[in-house]
mmCIF file of C-alpha atoms in Angstrom:
data_model
loop_
_atom_site.group_PDB
_atom_site.id
_atom_site.type_symbol
_atom_site.label_atom_id
_atom_site.label_comp_id
_atom_site.label_asym_id
_atom_site.label_seq_id
_atom_site.Cartn_x
_atom_site.Cartn_y
_atom_site.Cartn_z
ATOM 1 C CA MET K 1 0.451 -0.284 -0.657
ATOM 2 C CA GLU K 2 3.078 2.233 0.621
ATOM 3 C CA ASN K 3 4.102 1.938 -3.164
ATOM 4 C CA ILE K 4 0.677 3.067 -3.856
ATOM 5 C CA ILE K 5 0.259 6.271 -1.607
ATOM 6 C CA ALA K 6 3.634 7.020 -2.564
ATOM 7 C CA ASN K 7 3.651 6.780 -6.644
ATOM 8 C CA ARG K 8 -0.529 8.779 -6.689
ATOM 9 C CA ILE K 9 1.425 11.614 -4.370
ATOM 10 C CA LYS K 10 4.061 11.724 -7.119
ATOM 11 C CA ASN K 11 1.998 11.704 -9.979
ATOM 12 C CA ALA K 12 -0.439 14.669 -8.373
ATOM 13 C CA ARG K 13 2.641 16.555 -8.096
ATOM 14 C CA ILE K 14 2.919 15.680 -12.550
ATOM 15 C CA LEU K 15 -0.059 15.824 -12.586
ATOM 16 C CA LYS K 16 -0.191 20.084 -11.396
ATOM 17 C CA CYS K 17 3.024 20.237 -12.503
ATOM 18 C CA LEU K 18 4.166 21.098 -9.010
ATOM 19 C CA SER K 19 8.180 20.464 -7.290
ATOM 20 C CA GLN K 20 9.170 18.526 -4.124
ATOM 21 C CA GLN K 21 9.915 21.964 -2.844
ATOM 22 C CA ASN K 22 6.345 23.298 -3.400
ATOM 23 C CA ILE K 23 4.563 21.186 -1.548
ATOM 24 C CA ALA K 24 6.490 21.084 1.403
ATOM 25 C CA ASP K 25 5.950 24.382 1.215
ATOM 26 C CA GLU K 26 1.947 23.725 0.943
ATOM 27 C CA LEU K 27 1.514 20.751 3.701
ATOM 28 C CA GLY K 28 3.976 23.107 6.266
ATOM 29 C CA ILE K 29 6.896 20.169 6.069
ATOM 30 C CA THR K 30 10.645 20.018 4.675
ATOM 31 C CA LYS K 31 11.246 18.382 0.931
ATOM 32 C CA GLN K 32 12.546 15.497 2.710
ATOM 33 C CA MET K 33 9.704 14.500 4.173
ATOM 34 C CA VAL K 34 8.042 15.234 0.938
ATOM 35 C CA SER K 35 11.006 12.732 -0.692
ATOM 36 C CA LYS K 36 10.078 10.511 1.900
ATOM 37 C CA TYR K 37 6.225 10.688 0.716
ATOM 38 C CA GLU K 38 7.257 9.648 -2.819
ATOM 39 C CA LYS K 39 9.580 7.013 -1.638
ATOM 40 C CA GLY K 40 7.367 5.434 0.266
ATOM 41 C CA GLU K 41 9.123 5.645 3.498
ATOM 42 C CA ALA K 42 6.251 8.131 4.749
ATOM 43 C CA VAL K 43 2.598 8.608 5.028
ATOM 44 C CA PRO K 44 0.835 11.563 4.335
ATOM 45 C CA THR K 45 -1.143 11.557 8.070
ATOM 46 C CA SER K 46 -4.741 12.419 7.997
ATOM 47 C CA SER K 47 -4.989 15.895 7.934
ATOM 48 C CA ARG K 48 -1.991 16.456 5.504
ATOM 49 C CA PHE K 49 -3.822 13.644 3.125
ATOM 50 C CA LEU K 50 -7.438 16.131 3.344
ATOM 51 C CA LYS K 51 -4.128 19.257 2.395
ATOM 52 C CA LEU K 52 -3.349 16.812 -0.369
ATOM 53 C CA SER K 53 -6.379 16.366 -1.645
ATOM 54 C CA LYS K 54 -7.424 20.585 -1.627
ATOM 55 C CA LEU K 55 -3.889 21.347 -3.295
ATOM 56 C CA PHE K 56 -4.522 18.676 -6.483
ATOM 57 C CA GLY K 57 -7.894 19.151 -6.723
ATOM 58 C CA LEU K 58 -8.388 14.788 -6.902
ATOM 59 C CA LYS K 59 -10.461 13.266 -4.272
ATOM 60 C CA MET K 60 -8.372 10.788 -1.137
ATOM 61 C CA ASP K 61 -9.885 7.466 -3.135
ATOM 62 C CA TYR K 62 -7.403 8.671 -5.695
ATOM 63 C CA PHE K 63 -5.034 8.135 -3.410
ATOM 64 C CA PHE K 64 -5.545 5.316 -2.491
ATOM 65 C CA SER K 65 -6.323 3.427 -5.378
ATOM 66 C CA SER K 66 -4.387 -0.118 -6.740
ATOM 67 C CA PHE K 67 -6.660 -0.189 -10.543
ATOM 68 C CA GLN K 68 -3.709 1.519 -12.660
ATOM 69 C CA ILE K 69 -3.423 1.243 -16.753
ATOM 70 C CA GLU K 70 -0.031 1.344 -18.421
ATOM 71 C CA LEU K 71 0.266 3.567 -21.602
ATOM 72 C CA GLY K 72 0.926 2.776 -24.800
ATOM 73 C CA GLU K 73 3.501 5.860 -26.220
ATOM 74 C CA ILE K 74 2.386 9.039 -26.282
ATOM 75 C CA ASN K 75 4.464 11.150 -28.909
ATOM 76 C CA PHE K 76 3.426 14.966 -28.532
ATOM 77 C CA ARG K 77 5.584 15.518 -31.862
ATOM 78 C CA LYS K 78 2.842 18.410 -32.939
ATOM 79 C CA LYS K 79 3.472 21.027 -30.789
ATOM 80 C CA SER K 80 7.458 21.043 -30.906
ATOM 81 C CA THR K 81 6.945 24.861 -27.823
ATOM 82 C CA PHE K 82 5.213 22.223 -25.705
ATOM 83 C CA SER K 83 6.703 21.800 -22.035
ATOM 84 C CA ILE K 84 8.100 17.982 -21.008
ATOM 85 C CA ARG K 85 6.160 19.476 -17.158
ATOM 86 C CA LYS K 86 3.612 20.177 -19.125
ATOM 87 C CA GLN K 87 3.130 16.220 -21.346
ATOM 88 C CA ASN K 88 3.924 15.607 -18.441
ATOM 89 C CA SER K 89 1.254 16.668 -16.512
ATOM 90 C CA LEU K 90 -1.205 15.167 -18.995
ATOM 91 C CA LYS K 91 0.217 12.603 -19.509
ATOM 92 C CA GLU K 92 -1.145 11.881 -15.937
ATOM 93 C CA GLU K 93 -3.736 13.717 -16.207
ATOM 94 C CA ILE K 94 -4.633 11.643 -19.142
ATOM 95 C CA LYS K 95 -4.089 8.290 -17.229
ATOM 96 C CA ILE K 96 -6.699 9.142 -14.418
ATOM 97 C CA ARG K 97 -9.460 9.837 -16.776
ATOM 98 C CA LEU K 98 -8.419 5.852 -17.978
ATOM 99 C CA GLU K 99 -8.077 4.691 -15.194
ATOM 100 C CA ASN K 100 -11.620 5.720 -14.061
ATOM 101 C CA TYR K 101 -13.090 5.056 -17.927
ATOM 102 C CA ILE K 102 -11.238 1.077 -17.611
ATOM 103 C CA TRP K 103 -12.044 0.435 -13.702
ATOM 104 C CA ILE K 104 -16.077 0.880 -15.123
ATOM 105 C CA GLU K 105 -16.322 -0.929 -17.509
ATOM 106 C CA GLU K 106 -14.905 -3.513 -15.611
ATOM 107 C CA THR K 107 -17.026 -2.875 -12.711
ATOM 108 C CA LEU K 108 -19.904 -3.650 -15.120
ATOM 109 C CA SER K 109 -17.976 -6.281 -16.990
ATOM 110 C CA ILE K 110 -17.543 -4.756 -20.680
ATOM 111 C CA ASP K 111 -15.087 -6.524 -22.663
ATOM 112 C CA TYR K 112 -14.198 -5.183 -26.139
ATOM 113 C CA SER K 113 -12.235 -6.926 -28.077
ATOM 114 C CA PHE K 114 -10.721 -3.391 -31.275
ATOM 115 C CA LYS K 115 -9.778 -4.993 -34.489
ATOM 116 C CA ASN K 116 -8.301 -2.705 -37.119
ATOM 117 C CA ILE K 117 -9.619 -3.937 -40.434
ATOM 118 C CA ILE K 118 -7.348 -1.501 -42.750
ATOM 119 C CA GLU K 119 -3.800 -3.007 -40.901
ATOM 120 C CA ASN K 120 -2.898 -4.954 -43.945
ATOM 121 C CA ILE K 121 -3.165 -2.006 -46.361
ATOM 122 C CA LYS K 122 0.291 -0.762 -46.405
ATOM 123 C CA ILE K 123 0.075 2.901 -47.244
ATOM 124 C CA ASN K 124 2.857 3.686 -49.846
ATOM 125 C CA SER K 125 1.769 6.725 -51.014
ATOM 126 C CA LEU K 126 -0.843 9.790 -50.559
ATOM 127 C CA ASP K 127 -3.186 8.403 -53.431
ATOM 128 C CA ASP K 128 -3.546 4.984 -51.508
ATOM 129 C CA ILE K 129 -5.000 7.386 -48.857
ATOM 130 C CA GLN K 130 -8.115 7.284 -50.339
ATOM 131 C CA LYS K 131 -9.024 3.797 -51.520
ATOM 132 C CA THR K 132 -8.365 3.056 -47.334
ATOM 133 C CA VAL K 133 -10.654 4.808 -46.553
ATOM 134 C CA LEU K 134 -13.684 4.246 -48.919
ATOM 135 C CA LYS K 135 -12.618 0.153 -47.075
ATOM 136 C CA LEU K 136 -13.010 1.776 -43.736
ATOM 137 C CA ARG K 137 -16.136 3.836 -43.665
ATOM 138 C CA ASN K 138 -17.574 0.753 -46.019
ATOM 139 C CA ASP K 139 -16.788 -1.663 -43.040
ATOM 140 C CA TRP K 140 -18.165 0.828 -40.339
ATOM 141 C CA ASN K 141 -21.729 0.727 -43.067
ATOM 142 C CA ILE K 142 -21.021 4.865 -43.669
ATOM 143 C CA GLY K 143 -20.775 4.889 -46.966
ATOM 144 C CA ILE K 144 -19.269 8.737 -47.774
ATOM 145 C CA ASP K 145 -23.010 9.997 -46.339
ATOM 146 C CA PRO K 146 -21.444 13.696 -44.125
ATOM 147 C CA ILE K 147 -21.351 12.291 -40.520
ATOM 148 C CA HIS K 148 -22.858 13.802 -38.176
ATOM 149 C CA ASN K 149 -21.033 13.153 -34.566
ATOM 150 C CA ILE K 150 -17.493 11.704 -34.934
ATOM 151 C CA ILE K 151 -16.740 10.974 -31.139
ATOM 152 C CA GLN K 152 -20.174 8.578 -31.694
ATOM 153 C CA LEU K 153 -19.153 6.883 -34.322
ATOM 154 C CA LEU K 154 -15.569 6.386 -32.376
ATOM 155 C CA GLU K 155 -17.442 4.876 -29.551
ATOM 156 C CA ASP K 156 -19.746 2.969 -31.609
ATOM 157 C CA LYS K 157 -16.381 1.373 -33.292
ATOM 158 C CA GLU K 158 -15.031 0.777 -29.837
ATOM 159 C CA ILE K 159 -12.417 3.331 -29.585
ATOM 160 C CA LYS K 160 -13.013 5.008 -26.473
ATOM 161 C CA VAL K 161 -13.149 9.520 -27.131
ATOM 162 C CA ILE K 162 -11.555 11.482 -24.313
ATOM 163 C CA GLU K 163 -11.768 15.587 -24.010
ATOM 164 C CA LEU K 164 -9.603 17.274 -21.794
ATOM 165 C CA TYR K 165 -11.056 20.796 -20.804
ATOM 166 C CA ASN K 166 -8.888 23.795 -19.923
ATOM 167 C CA VAL K 167 -5.182 21.964 -21.463
ATOM 168 C CA ASP K 168 -2.401 24.642 -23.290
ATOM 169 C CA GLU K 169 -4.096 25.368 -25.906
ATOM 170 C CA LYS K 170 -1.088 23.530 -27.852
ATOM 171 C CA PHE K 171 -2.597 21.053 -27.574
ATOM 172 C CA ASP K 172 -4.233 18.853 -30.183
ATOM 173 C CA GLY K 173 -5.118 15.395 -29.729
ATOM 174 C CA LEU K 174 -3.283 12.056 -29.530
ATOM 175 C CA ALA K 175 -4.089 8.483 -30.118
ATOM 176 C CA THR K 176 -3.055 5.570 -27.626
ATOM 177 C CA TYR K 177 -3.742 2.150 -27.497
ATOM 178 C CA VAL K 178 -4.120 1.332 -23.438
ATOM 179 C CA ASN K 179 -2.307 -2.212 -21.469
ATOM 180 C CA ASN K 180 -1.466 -2.901 -25.114
ATOM 181 C CA LYS K 181 -5.915 -3.241 -25.970
ATOM 182 C CA TYR K 182 -8.196 -0.541 -25.502
ATOM 183 C CA PRO K 183 -7.468 2.801 -28.753
ATOM 184 C CA VAL K 184 -7.530 5.851 -27.145
ATOM 185 C CA ILE K 185 -7.939 8.837 -28.913
ATOM 186 C CA VAL K 186 -7.597 12.541 -26.635
ATOM 187 C CA VAL K 187 -8.815 15.954 -28.016
ATOM 188 C CA ASN K 188 -8.610 19.244 -26.524
ATOM 189 C CA GLY K 189 -12.437 19.273 -25.881
ATOM 190 C CA ASP K 190 -11.646 23.208 -26.270
ATOM 191 C CA PHE K 191 -11.783 23.806 -29.406
ATOM 192 C CA PRO K 192 -14.081 25.057 -31.975
ATOM 193 C CA VAL K 193 -16.349 21.554 -33.221
ATOM 194 C CA GLU K 194 -14.533 22.304 -36.796
ATOM 195 C CA ARG K 195 -11.784 21.581 -35.467
ATOM 196 C CA LYS K 196 -12.078 18.640 -33.046
ATOM 197 C CA ARG K 197 -14.121 16.897 -35.846
ATOM 198 C CA PHE K 198 -11.027 17.470 -37.824
ATOM 199 C CA THR K 199 -8.561 16.466 -34.651
ATOM 200 C CA LEU K 200 -10.259 12.921 -33.082
ATOM 201 C CA LEU K 201 -10.116 11.278 -37.752
ATOM 202 C CA HIS K 202 -6.401 12.992 -37.850
ATOM 203 C CA GLU K 203 -6.001 10.732 -34.563
ATOM 204 C CA LEU K 204 -7.392 8.515 -35.895
ATOM 205 C CA GLY K 205 -4.561 7.761 -38.658
ATOM 206 C CA HIS K 206 -2.253 7.690 -36.214
ATOM 207 C CA LEU K 207 -4.294 4.770 -34.688
ATOM 208 C CA LEU K 208 -4.481 2.866 -37.683
ATOM 209 C CA LEU K 209 -2.691 3.368 -40.686
ATOM 210 C CA ASN K 210 -0.116 0.838 -41.887
ATOM 211 C CA LEU K 211 2.030 4.498 -42.882
ATOM 212 C CA PRO K 212 5.399 3.392 -44.850
ATOM 213 C CA ASP K 213 9.199 4.400 -42.204
ATOM 214 C CA CYS K 214 8.756 8.424 -42.600
ATOM 215 C CA GLU K 215 9.320 11.493 -40.637
ATOM 216 C CA THR K 216 7.312 12.423 -38.153
ATOM 217 C CA LYS K 217 6.593 16.173 -40.816
ATOM 218 C CA GLU K 218 5.245 13.314 -43.567
ATOM 219 C CA GLU K 219 3.321 11.015 -41.578
ATOM 220 C CA GLU K 220 1.117 14.402 -40.339
ATOM 221 C CA VAL K 221 0.754 14.678 -44.292
ATOM 222 C CA PHE K 222 -0.610 11.934 -44.305
ATOM 223 C CA CYS K 223 -3.072 11.885 -41.326
ATOM 224 C CA ASN K 224 -4.597 15.570 -42.659
ATOM 225 C CA LYS K 225 -5.387 13.526 -46.332
ATOM 226 C CA PHE K 226 -7.080 10.946 -43.960
ATOM 227 C CA ALA K 227 -8.625 12.473 -42.231
ATOM 228 C CA SER K 228 -9.945 15.351 -45.037
ATOM 229 C CA GLU K 229 -10.782 12.444 -47.500
ATOM 230 C CA PHE K 230 -13.285 10.478 -44.014
ATOM 231 C CA LEU K 231 -14.752 13.967 -43.107
ATOM 232 C CA PHE K 232 -15.622 14.634 -47.686
ATOM 233 C CA PRO K 233 -14.647 12.311 -49.394
ATOM 234 C CA ALA K 234 -13.196 13.018 -52.671
ATOM 235 C CA ASP K 235 -16.411 12.026 -54.897
ATOM 236 C CA ILE K 236 -18.758 13.697 -53.301
ATOM 237 C CA VAL K 237 -16.335 17.090 -52.947
ATOM 238 C CA ILE K 238 -16.438 16.511 -56.833
ATOM 239 C CA LYS K 239 -21.109 15.479 -56.977
ATOM 240 C CA GLU K 240 -20.947 19.325 -54.344
ATOM 241 C CA PHE K 241 -19.044 21.780 -56.327
ATOM 242 C CA GLY K 242 -18.880 20.185 -60.133
ATOM 243 C CA GLY K 243 -15.544 20.279 -61.586
ATOM 244 C CA LYS K 244 -12.555 22.544 -62.212
ATOM 245 C CA ARG K 245 -13.972 26.031 -61.729
ATOM 246 C CA ARG K 246 -12.300 29.405 -61.565
ATOM 247 C CA ASN K 247 -14.837 30.590 -57.962
ATOM 248 C CA ILE K 248 -16.105 29.526 -55.494
ATOM 249 C CA THR K 249 -18.650 31.233 -53.668
ATOM 250 C CA PHE K 250 -18.625 32.024 -50.077
ATOM 251 C CA PRO K 251 -22.646 30.651 -49.743
ATOM 252 C CA GLU K 252 -21.281 26.819 -51.108
ATOM 253 C CA LEU K 253 -18.415 26.489 -49.428
ATOM 254 C CA ILE K 254 -20.594 27.944 -46.035
ATOM 255 C CA ASN K 255 -23.329 25.619 -46.972
ATOM 256 C CA ALA K 256 -21.036 22.904 -47.371
ATOM 257 C CA GLN K 257 -19.641 23.202 -44.061
ATOM 258 C CA LYS K 258 -22.251 23.043 -42.537
ATOM 259 C CA LYS K 259 -23.537 19.999 -43.699
ATOM 260 C CA TYR K 260 -19.922 17.937 -43.892
ATOM 261 C CA GLY K 261 -18.345 19.712 -39.834
ATOM 262 C CA ILE K 262 -15.627 20.729 -42.083
ATOM 263 C CA SER K 263 -13.554 24.555 -41.498
ATOM 264 C CA ILE K 264 -13.722 26.330 -44.894
ATOM 265 C CA ARG K 265 -9.877 26.096 -44.899
ATOM 266 C CA ALA K 266 -10.164 22.751 -45.196
ATOM 267 C CA ILE K 267 -12.883 22.577 -47.774
ATOM 268 C CA ILE K 268 -11.115 24.491 -49.841
ATOM 269 C CA TYR K 269 -7.897 22.666 -48.560
ATOM 270 C CA ARG K 270 -10.768 19.651 -50.658
ATOM 271 C CA LEU K 271 -11.138 21.567 -53.666
ATOM 272 C CA VAL K 272 -7.716 22.005 -55.096
ATOM 273 C CA ASP K 273 -5.741 18.413 -53.854
ATOM 274 C CA THR K 274 -8.813 16.631 -56.124
ATOM 275 C CA GLY K 275 -8.210 19.991 -59.139
ATOM 276 C CA ILE K 276 -11.524 21.805 -58.525
ATOM 277 C CA LEU K 277 -9.565 24.613 -57.828
ATOM 278 C CA SER K 278 -6.163 26.028 -58.998
ATOM 279 C CA LYS K 279 -3.009 25.773 -56.619
ATOM 280 C CA ASN K 280 -3.210 29.279 -57.647
ATOM 281 C CA LYS K 281 -6.377 29.739 -55.971
ATOM 282 C CA HIS K 282 -4.751 27.829 -52.578
ATOM 283 C CA ILE K 283 -2.172 30.814 -52.478
ATOM 284 C CA SER K 284 -4.826 33.717 -53.193
ATOM 285 C CA PHE K 285 -7.365 32.951 -50.902
ATOM 286 C CA TYR K 286 -4.870 33.177 -48.505
ATOM 287 C CA LYS K 287 -3.732 36.323 -49.338
ATOM 288 C CA ARG K 288 -6.779 37.558 -49.230
ATOM 289 C CA LEU K 289 -7.152 36.411 -45.669
ATOM 290 C CA ASN K 290 -4.083 37.694 -44.176
ATOM 291 C CA LEU K 291 -5.192 41.827 -46.565
ATOM 292 C CA ASN K 292 -8.750 41.293 -43.949
ATOM 293 C CA PRO K 293 -9.550 40.521 -41.225
ATOM 294 C CA SER K 294 -12.611 40.258 -40.710
ATOM 295 C CA LEU K 295 -12.784 38.469 -43.933
ATOM 296 C CA LYS K 296 -10.830 36.255 -42.155
ATOM 297 C CA ARG K 297 -12.630 36.181 -39.020
ATOM 298 C CA GLU K 298 -15.982 35.035 -41.388
ATOM 299 C CA VAL K 299 -13.961 31.925 -42.870
ATOM 300 C CA ASP K 300 -13.599 31.058 -39.346
ATOM 301 C CA ASN K 301 -16.098 31.332 -38.105
ATOM 302 C CA SER K 302 -17.864 28.222 -36.509
ATOM 303 C CA ARG K 303 -21.375 26.994 -37.745
ATOM 304 C CA PHE K 304 -21.780 23.194 -37.469
ATOM 305 C CA GLU K 305 -24.787 23.193 -34.954
ATOM 306 C CA THR K 306 -24.319 19.013 -34.081
ATOM 307 C CA PRO K 307 -22.328 18.868 -31.415
ATOM 308 C CA GLU K 308 -19.022 17.103 -30.514
ATOM 309 C CA LYS K 309 -19.065 14.984 -26.318
ATOM 310 C CA SER K 310 -18.253 12.442 -24.974
ATOM 311 C CA ASN K 311 -20.756 11.001 -22.527
ATOM 312 C CA ARG K 312 -19.930 7.283 -22.041
ATOM 313 C CA PHE K 313 -18.598 6.960 -19.133
ATOM 314 C CA GLU K 314 -20.999 9.029 -17.658
ATOM 315 C CA GLN K 315 -23.860 7.342 -19.309
ATOM 316 C CA LEU K 316 -21.136 4.109 -17.927
ATOM 317 C CA VAL K 317 -21.131 5.355 -13.742
ATOM 318 C CA TYR K 318 -24.953 6.101 -14.090
ATOM 319 C CA ARG K 319 -25.459 2.502 -14.661
ATOM 320 C CA ALA K 320 -22.826 1.063 -12.963
ATOM 321 C CA LEU K 321 -25.477 3.250 -9.680
ATOM 322 C CA SER K 322 -28.382 2.259 -11.037
ATOM 323 C CA GLN K 323 -26.931 -2.199 -11.431
ATOM 324 C CA GLU K 324 -25.775 -0.858 -8.051
ATOM 325 C CA ASN K 325 -22.723 -1.873 -9.366
ATOM 326 C CA ILE K 326 -20.909 1.052 -6.705
ATOM 327 C CA SER K 327 -22.014 3.564 -3.962
ATOM 328 C CA ILE K 328 -23.366 7.010 -4.363
ATOM 329 C CA SER K 329 -19.806 8.389 -3.480
ATOM 330 C CA LYS K 330 -18.300 6.621 -5.936
ATOM 331 C CA ALA K 331 -20.230 7.740 -8.202
ATOM 332 C CA SER K 332 -19.373 11.235 -6.693
ATOM 333 C CA SER K 333 -15.935 10.464 -7.487
ATOM 334 C CA LEU K 334 -15.725 9.399 -10.797
ATOM 335 C CA LEU K 335 -17.914 12.542 -11.979
ATOM 336 C CA ASN K 336 -16.469 14.625 -9.476
ATOM 337 C CA GLU K 337 -20.375 15.696 -8.416
ATOM 338 C CA ARG K 338 -21.439 16.477 -5.303
ATOM 339 C CA ILE K 339 -23.561 13.354 -3.651
ATOM 340 C CA ALA K 340 -26.352 14.981 -2.954
ATOM 341 C CA ASN K 341 -27.328 15.950 -6.866
ATOM 342 C CA LEU K 342 -26.904 11.923 -7.499
ATOM 343 C CA LYS K 343 -29.229 11.823 -4.609
ATOM 344 C CA GLU K 344 -31.610 13.610 -6.916
ATOM 345 C CA ILE K 345 -30.900 11.814 -10.570
ATOM 346 C CA SER K 346 -31.277 8.362 -8.755
ATOM 347 C CA LEU K 347 -34.955 9.153 -7.790
ATOM 348 C CA LEU K 348 -36.152 9.618 -10.894
#
């Protein structure tokens, strides 16, 4: 138990980007005593546990839980300015969220066996992405229709989605496996809905695509192509906008944005990628944006009306509570909700 408590205290400190001296100052003890806590050589008193709980913003049961997960490789390659301290803090937040997620599933005897149905399709060039996306869409029975809720689709396909709020704006998203079994996509929940949808599918590309050995920059290009093709398939782009054109009206772009949940910038890219617009038009589009701030704001407006929210974990907690698999205090801890509020809900 001492080792469990020691690891939890250290991980909570990393979560909050605090030093041992910061903890010592808050508790009114020496830095050496904090070090002993983290090495399992000493255990905080009850009063100090309460202070730690308040300082870290974590429930008391966090420090005593033996249920732990193993995160797969996490690479914050997109944002080189995302500091190591912030990366480690984010990893700990993800671990807490996923420990709770996996724990509640196991409590309900839910077991999934995810299958990557495109893992044997070797991607050698960007041209291979289109047929791979088409196979995935067909196997997932969505054809080339607009997708109204990406998160719901992913969760229906046994991919866990975690949204993080109030995190560093430099964080977009990531994909990994938990315990070498559960696929997980984490996304910045504060993003506009179109950006969130694109990021989710970009990370799905990292999760599923069998890419060649390549530099990080090239890997990002492959995954951007995957996300674009998944959101707005080439055949549909041509159907919506026709053949090669010299000009596109703004209302056409807005209508496509509302229908497919893809940003206007990404639509312009798709129009160039499918040959409907020339590369020169792409260049002139961005020149206009740089010279016209009001036009830039209008282009960047979010207009897709279907919210992208993950509520599966919350649903599982309420299910476990109603079936008496967990206590109301445990549900309160998992949902970070007051017990009184849950008592009112449980009466319905």
